[in-house]
mmCIF file of C-alpha atoms in Angstrom:
data_model
loop_
_atom_site.group_PDB
_atom_site.id
_atom_site.type_symbol
_atom_site.label_atom_id
_atom_site.label_comp_id
_atom_site.label_asym_id
_atom_site.label_seq_id
_atom_site.Cartn_x
_atom_site.Cartn_y
_atom_site.Cartn_z
ATOM 1 C CA UNK S 80 -17.219 5.427 18.465
ATOM 2 C CA UNK S 81 -17.170 4.753 14.748
ATOM 3 C CA UNK S 82 -18.443 1.353 13.642
ATOM 4 C CA UNK S 83 -17.042 -0.170 10.483
ATOM 5 C CA UNK S 84 -18.463 -3.299 8.915
ATOM 6 C CA UNK S 85 -17.301 -5.281 5.929
ATOM 7 C CA UNK S 86 -19.446 -7.895 4.235
ATOM 8 C CA UNK S 87 -19.433 -10.662 3.435
ATOM 9 C CA UNK S 88 -16.771 -12.042 5.757
ATOM 10 C CA UNK S 89 -16.173 -15.052 3.515
ATOM 11 C CA UNK S 90 -16.956 -15.617 -0.148
ATOM 12 C CA UNK S 91 -16.132 -18.601 -2.335
ATOM 13 C CA UNK S 92 -17.191 -18.504 -5.971
ATOM 14 C CA UNK S 93 -16.325 -20.083 -9.293
ATOM 15 C CA UNK S 94 -13.969 -18.538 -11.805
ATOM 16 C CA UNK S 95 -15.832 -16.223 -14.181
ATOM 17 C CA UNK S 96 -18.513 -15.134 -11.719
ATOM 18 C CA UNK S 97 -19.032 -11.563 -10.523
ATOM 19 C CA UNK S 98 -18.996 -10.447 -6.901
ATOM 20 C CA UNK S 99 -19.379 -7.370 -4.726
ATOM 21 C CA UNK S 100 -17.828 -6.624 -1.354
ATOM 22 C CA UNK S 101 -19.227 -3.901 0.892
ATOM 23 C CA UNK S 102 -17.750 -1.556 3.471
ATOM 24 C CA UNK S 103 -20.137 0.441 5.683
ATOM 25 C CA UNK S 104 -19.427 3.006 8.362
ATOM 26 C CA UNK S 105 -21.651 4.477 11.057
ATOM 27 C CA UNK S 106 -19.976 7.850 10.491
ATOM 28 C CA UNK S 107 -19.020 10.007 7.534
ATOM 29 C CA UNK S 108 -15.412 9.536 6.506
ATOM 30 C CA UNK S 109 -12.919 11.650 4.584
ATOM 31 C CA UNK S 110 -11.419 8.991 2.388
ATOM 32 C CA UNK S 111 -11.340 5.263 1.951
ATOM 33 C CA UNK S 112 -8.699 2.842 0.822
ATOM 34 C CA UNK S 113 -9.013 -0.723 -0.375
ATOM 35 C CA UNK S 114 -6.139 -3.119 0.276
ATOM 36 C CA UNK S 115 -5.562 -6.688 -0.857
ATOM 37 C CA UNK S 116 -3.571 -9.150 1.237
ATOM 38 C CA UNK S 117 -2.200 -12.470 0.038
ATOM 39 C CA UNK S 118 -1.226 -15.282 2.429
ATOM 40 C CA UNK S 119 2.107 -14.612 4.117
ATOM 41 C CA UNK S 120 2.260 -11.024 2.925
ATOM 42 C CA UNK S 121 1.258 -7.608 4.146
ATOM 43 C CA UNK S 122 -1.708 -5.663 2.728
ATOM 44 C CA UNK S 123 -1.067 -3.817 -0.528
ATOM 45 C CA UNK S 124 -3.014 -0.740 -1.590
ATOM 46 C CA UNK S 125 -5.431 -1.153 -4.483
ATOM 47 C CA UNK S 126 -7.101 2.253 -4.593
ATOM 48 C CA UNK S 127 -7.905 5.418 -2.648
ATOM 49 C CA UNK S 128 -11.224 7.264 -3.054
ATOM 50 C CA UNK S 129 -11.769 10.719 -1.603
ATOM 51 C CA UNK S 130 -14.835 12.196 -3.353
ATOM 52 C CA UNK S 131 -18.438 11.206 -2.591
ATOM 53 C CA UNK S 132 -19.923 9.369 -5.571
ATOM 54 C CA UNK S 133 -16.499 8.645 -6.999
ATOM 55 C CA UNK S 134 -16.022 5.535 -9.123
ATOM 56 C CA UNK S 135 -12.594 4.133 -9.930
ATOM 57 C CA UNK S 136 -11.724 1.191 -12.128
ATOM 58 C CA UNK S 137 -8.670 -1.030 -11.943
ATOM 59 C CA UNK S 138 -8.909 -3.590 -14.751
ATOM 60 C CA UNK S 139 -11.756 -5.906 -13.651
ATOM 61 C CA UNK S 140 -12.164 -4.194 -10.266
ATOM 62 C CA UNK S 141 -14.614 -1.299 -9.814
ATOM 63 C CA UNK S 142 -14.538 0.746 -6.622
ATOM 64 C CA UNK S 143 -17.384 3.046 -5.617
ATOM 65 C CA UNK S 144 -17.533 5.636 -2.850
ATOM 66 C CA UNK S 145 -21.081 6.324 -1.673
ATOM 67 C CA UNK S 146 -22.617 9.768 -2.148
ATOM 68 C CA UNK S 147 -23.161 10.108 1.604
ATOM 69 C CA UNK S 148 -19.492 9.181 2.271
ATOM 70 C CA UNK S 149 -20.489 6.392 4.649
ATOM 71 C CA UNK S 150 -20.089 3.381 2.403
ATOM 72 C CA UNK S 151 -18.038 1.875 -0.377
ATOM 73 C CA UNK S 152 -18.160 -1.180 -2.577
ATOM 74 C CA UNK S 153 -15.695 -3.261 -4.546
ATOM 75 C CA UNK S 154 -17.065 -5.111 -7.551
ATOM 76 C CA UNK S 155 -15.039 -7.748 -9.377
ATOM 77 C CA UNK S 156 -16.124 -8.792 -12.849
ATOM 78 C CA UNK S 157 -15.289 -12.251 -14.183
ATOM 79 C CA UNK S 158 -13.285 -13.255 -11.123
ATOM 80 C CA UNK S 159 -10.009 -15.108 -11.652
ATOM 81 C CA UNK S 160 -8.147 -17.464 -9.262
ATOM 82 C CA UNK S 161 -5.502 -14.745 -8.981
ATOM 83 C CA UNK S 162 -8.102 -12.521 -7.291
ATOM 84 C CA UNK S 163 -8.068 -14.848 -4.265
ATOM 85 C CA UNK S 164 -7.061 -13.033 -1.096
ATOM 86 C CA UNK S 165 -8.186 -10.962 1.858
ATOM 87 C CA UNK S 166 -9.730 -7.624 0.876
ATOM 88 C CA UNK S 167 -9.596 -4.875 3.491
ATOM 89 C CA UNK S 168 -11.227 -1.483 3.516
ATOM 90 C CA UNK S 169 -9.609 1.255 5.569
ATOM 91 C CA UNK S 170 -11.256 4.517 6.487
ATOM 92 C CA UNK S 171 -9.887 7.902 7.318
ATOM 93 C CA UNK S 172 -12.293 9.912 9.446
ATOM 94 C CA UNK S 173 -12.570 13.688 9.516
ATOM 95 C CA UNK S 174 -10.463 15.001 12.329
ATOM 96 C CA UNK S 175 -8.630 11.708 12.526
ATOM 97 C CA UNK S 176 -5.233 12.062 14.032
ATOM 98 C CA UNK S 177 -1.895 10.441 13.520
ATOM 99 C CA UNK S 178 -3.219 7.106 14.729
ATOM 100 C CA UNK S 179 -4.014 6.488 11.138
ATOM 101 C CA UNK S 180 -6.665 4.443 9.438
ATOM 102 C CA UNK S 181 -9.513 2.323 10.784
ATOM 103 C CA UNK S 182 -9.544 -1.090 9.143
ATOM 104 C CA UNK S 183 -12.485 -3.369 8.498
ATOM 105 C CA UNK S 184 -12.186 -7.030 9.456
ATOM 106 C CA UNK S 185 -11.839 -8.002 5.821
ATOM 107 C CA UNK S 186 -13.464 -10.239 3.242
ATOM 108 C CA UNK S 187 -11.806 -13.580 2.561
ATOM 109 C CA UNK S 188 -12.304 -14.249 -1.140
ATOM 110 C CA UNK S 189 -11.626 -17.608 -2.789
ATOM 111 C CA UNK S 190 -11.987 -18.012 -6.534
ATOM 112 C CA UNK S 191 -12.156 -21.643 -7.520
ATOM 113 C CA UNK S 192 -10.914 -22.693 -10.972
ATOM 114 C CA UNK V 252 13.685 -0.811 -3.297
ATOM 115 C CA UNK V 253 13.104 -2.655 -0.025
ATOM 116 C CA UNK V 254 10.209 -0.563 1.351
ATOM 117 C CA UNK V 255 9.345 -1.897 4.814
ATOM 118 C CA UNK V 256 11.377 -4.807 6.162
ATOM 119 C CA UNK V 257 10.422 -6.787 9.261
ATOM 120 C CA UNK V 258 12.638 -9.185 11.181
ATOM 121 C CA UNK V 259 12.279 -11.915 12.199
ATOM 122 C CA UNK V 260 9.579 -13.448 9.972
ATOM 123 C CA UNK V 261 8.840 -16.253 12.433
ATOM 124 C CA UNK V 262 9.495 -16.741 16.118
ATOM 125 C CA UNK V 263 8.370 -19.160 18.799
ATOM 126 C CA UNK V 264 8.597 -18.052 22.421
ATOM 127 C CA UNK V 265 7.803 -19.594 25.762
ATOM 128 C CA UNK V 266 5.528 -17.756 28.157
ATOM 129 C CA UNK V 267 7.490 -15.135 30.059
ATOM 130 C CA UNK V 268 10.290 -14.742 27.523
ATOM 131 C CA UNK V 269 11.076 -11.395 25.967
ATOM 132 C CA UNK V 270 11.809 -10.414 22.407
ATOM 133 C CA UNK V 271 12.003 -7.483 20.024
ATOM 134 C CA UNK V 272 10.580 -7.177 16.533
ATOM 135 C CA UNK V 273 12.441 -4.836 14.223
ATOM 136 C CA UNK V 274 10.888 -2.737 11.476
ATOM 137 C CA UNK V 275 13.037 -0.794 9.028
ATOM 138 C CA UNK V 276 11.846 1.493 6.222
ATOM 139 C CA UNK V 277 13.971 3.157 3.567
ATOM 140 C CA UNK V 278 11.378 5.631 2.245
ATOM 141 C CA UNK V 279 12.102 8.460 4.703
ATOM 142 C CA UNK V 280 8.548 8.186 6.076
ATOM 143 C CA UNK V 281 7.692 10.170 9.193
ATOM 144 C CA UNK V 282 4.897 7.964 10.511
ATOM 145 C CA UNK V 283 5.287 4.336 11.509
ATOM 146 C CA UNK V 284 2.817 1.863 12.971
ATOM 147 C CA UNK V 285 2.677 -1.574 14.569
ATOM 148 C CA UNK V 286 -0.484 -3.645 14.044
ATOM 149 C CA UNK V 287 -1.458 -7.135 15.060
ATOM 150 C CA UNK V 288 -3.717 -9.289 12.914
ATOM 151 C CA UNK V 289 -5.817 -12.042 14.434
ATOM 152 C CA UNK V 290 -8.525 -14.215 12.826
ATOM 153 C CA UNK V 291 -11.885 -12.446 12.895
ATOM 154 C CA UNK V 292 -10.385 -9.323 14.486
ATOM 155 C CA UNK V 293 -8.831 -7.528 11.550
ATOM 156 C CA UNK V 294 -5.851 -5.223 11.951
ATOM 157 C CA UNK V 295 -5.567 -3.577 15.355
ATOM 158 C CA UNK V 296 -3.172 -0.762 16.115
ATOM 159 C CA UNK V 297 -0.710 -1.431 18.939
ATOM 160 C CA UNK V 298 1.550 1.629 18.964
ATOM 161 C CA UNK V 299 2.570 4.274 16.501
ATOM 162 C CA UNK V 300 5.141 7.016 16.006
ATOM 163 C CA UNK V 301 4.845 10.414 14.357
ATOM 164 C CA UNK V 302 8.586 10.935 14.098
ATOM 165 C CA UNK V 303 11.995 10.102 15.475
ATOM 166 C CA UNK V 304 11.975 9.997 19.245
ATOM 167 C CA UNK V 305 8.163 9.918 19.574
ATOM 168 C CA UNK V 306 5.762 7.082 20.329
ATOM 169 C CA UNK V 307 2.069 6.832 21.206
ATOM 170 C CA UNK V 308 -0.414 4.149 22.240
ATOM 171 C CA UNK V 309 -2.896 2.663 19.848
ATOM 172 C CA UNK V 310 -5.955 0.510 20.408
ATOM 173 C CA UNK V 311 -4.247 -2.497 22.064
ATOM 174 C CA UNK V 312 -0.959 -1.326 23.672
ATOM 175 C CA UNK V 313 -0.910 -3.443 26.855
ATOM 176 C CA UNK V 314 2.026 -5.846 27.093
ATOM 177 C CA UNK V 315 4.041 -4.079 24.405
ATOM 178 C CA UNK V 316 6.634 -1.321 24.318
ATOM 179 C CA UNK V 317 8.105 0.538 21.373
ATOM 180 C CA UNK V 318 11.017 2.771 20.532
ATOM 181 C CA UNK V 319 11.928 4.967 17.591
ATOM 182 C CA UNK V 320 15.510 6.066 18.166
ATOM 183 C CA UNK V 321 16.157 6.466 14.447
ATOM 184 C CA UNK V 322 13.692 7.703 11.831
ATOM 185 C CA UNK V 323 14.002 4.581 9.748
ATOM 186 C CA UNK V 324 13.546 2.039 12.564
ATOM 187 C CA UNK V 325 10.574 1.219 14.797
ATOM 188 C CA UNK V 326 11.029 -1.524 17.385
ATOM 189 C CA UNK V 327 8.254 -3.477 19.084
ATOM 190 C CA UNK V 328 9.136 -5.213 22.339
ATOM 191 C CA UNK V 329 7.427 -7.859 24.401
ATOM 192 C CA UNK V 330 8.861 -7.866 27.915
ATOM 193 C CA UNK V 331 7.064 -10.978 29.171
ATOM 194 C CA UNK V 332 5.313 -12.845 26.390
ATOM 195 C CA UNK V 333 1.869 -14.357 26.958
ATOM 196 C CA UNK V 334 -0.070 -16.859 24.814
ATOM 197 C CA UNK V 335 -2.587 -14.078 24.064
ATOM 198 C CA UNK V 336 0.188 -12.337 22.146
ATOM 199 C CA UNK V 337 0.333 -15.137 19.589
ATOM 200 C CA UNK V 338 -0.431 -13.272 16.388
ATOM 201 C CA UNK V 339 0.901 -11.932 13.120
ATOM 202 C CA UNK V 340 2.480 -8.522 13.567
ATOM 203 C CA UNK V 341 2.661 -5.962 10.785
ATOM 204 C CA UNK V 342 4.682 -2.808 10.603
ATOM 205 C CA UNK V 343 3.575 0.004 8.292
ATOM 206 C CA UNK V 344 4.708 3.485 7.396
ATOM 207 C CA UNK V 345 3.338 6.539 5.629
ATOM 208 C CA UNK V 346 4.907 9.819 4.575
ATOM 209 C CA UNK V 347 2.098 12.090 5.775
ATOM 210 C CA UNK V 348 -1.503 12.569 6.796
ATOM 211 C CA UNK V 349 -3.017 14.681 4.008
ATOM 212 C CA UNK V 350 -6.527 13.404 3.269
ATOM 213 C CA UNK V 351 -6.319 10.707 0.650
ATOM 214 C CA UNK V 352 -2.538 10.627 0.880
ATOM 215 C CA UNK V 353 -2.331 8.691 4.128
ATOM 216 C CA UNK V 354 -1.431 5.468 2.344
ATOM 217 C CA UNK V 355 0.240 2.741 4.341
ATOM 218 C CA UNK V 356 3.128 0.635 3.079
ATOM 219 C CA UNK V 357 3.230 -2.631 5.006
ATOM 220 C CA UNK V 358 5.962 -5.088 5.772
ATOM 221 C CA UNK V 359 5.516 -8.797 5.099
ATOM 222 C CA UNK V 360 4.668 -9.571 8.697
ATOM 223 C CA UNK V 361 6.212 -11.391 11.658
ATOM 224 C CA UNK V 362 4.437 -14.504 12.879
ATOM 225 C CA UNK V 363 4.848 -14.955 16.638
ATOM 226 C CA UNK V 364 3.769 -18.011 18.590
ATOM 227 C CA UNK V 365 3.859 -17.977 22.387
ATOM 228 C CA UNK V 366 3.656 -21.406 24.019
#
């Protein structure tokens, strides 16, 4: 049984601060996706990482895939109120079937003006 | 440019009533999924389909049934609703399972309350 943990579960910070969200798995995974969900909406893909050690940037968001392919992080620089939302990591495990991705429980992020 | 459309968006049921949630996608995706999202539990897979006419159980299938008679539609049914089925339900689809390409497109969700 693969265990997937996201931390922190909740985070409330002031506008302009930096933050990091973590996603850790008990098993090696093939790829990882980060989604963002706003209230009343479905999750929307932010990025997919497939290579160990990979770093991707999306404006003020930096996504890192661990070398051992068991962890990932999302770093936001100079957070804005528009970054508020639920951030979900989703893992694809080697040999995973059509039952799709395994989702973390999410990080609720609030950026206060 | 609709993507994944879920109906209804909101519904209130009494215990024991039945209902069907409809998911429609216009992207010609093969794979479709129903998830439920509860506070502190994340997204949990209920049922999924790998193509027209096929369905399979996910992590939490009890109390639900599904059908995929047409490629673009995936229906989720509750035969006898229970308060434990109060949740937000999300439908998602993906074109394929290649590593790194298994990206889900989600609907906006259907909020169900069972009294």
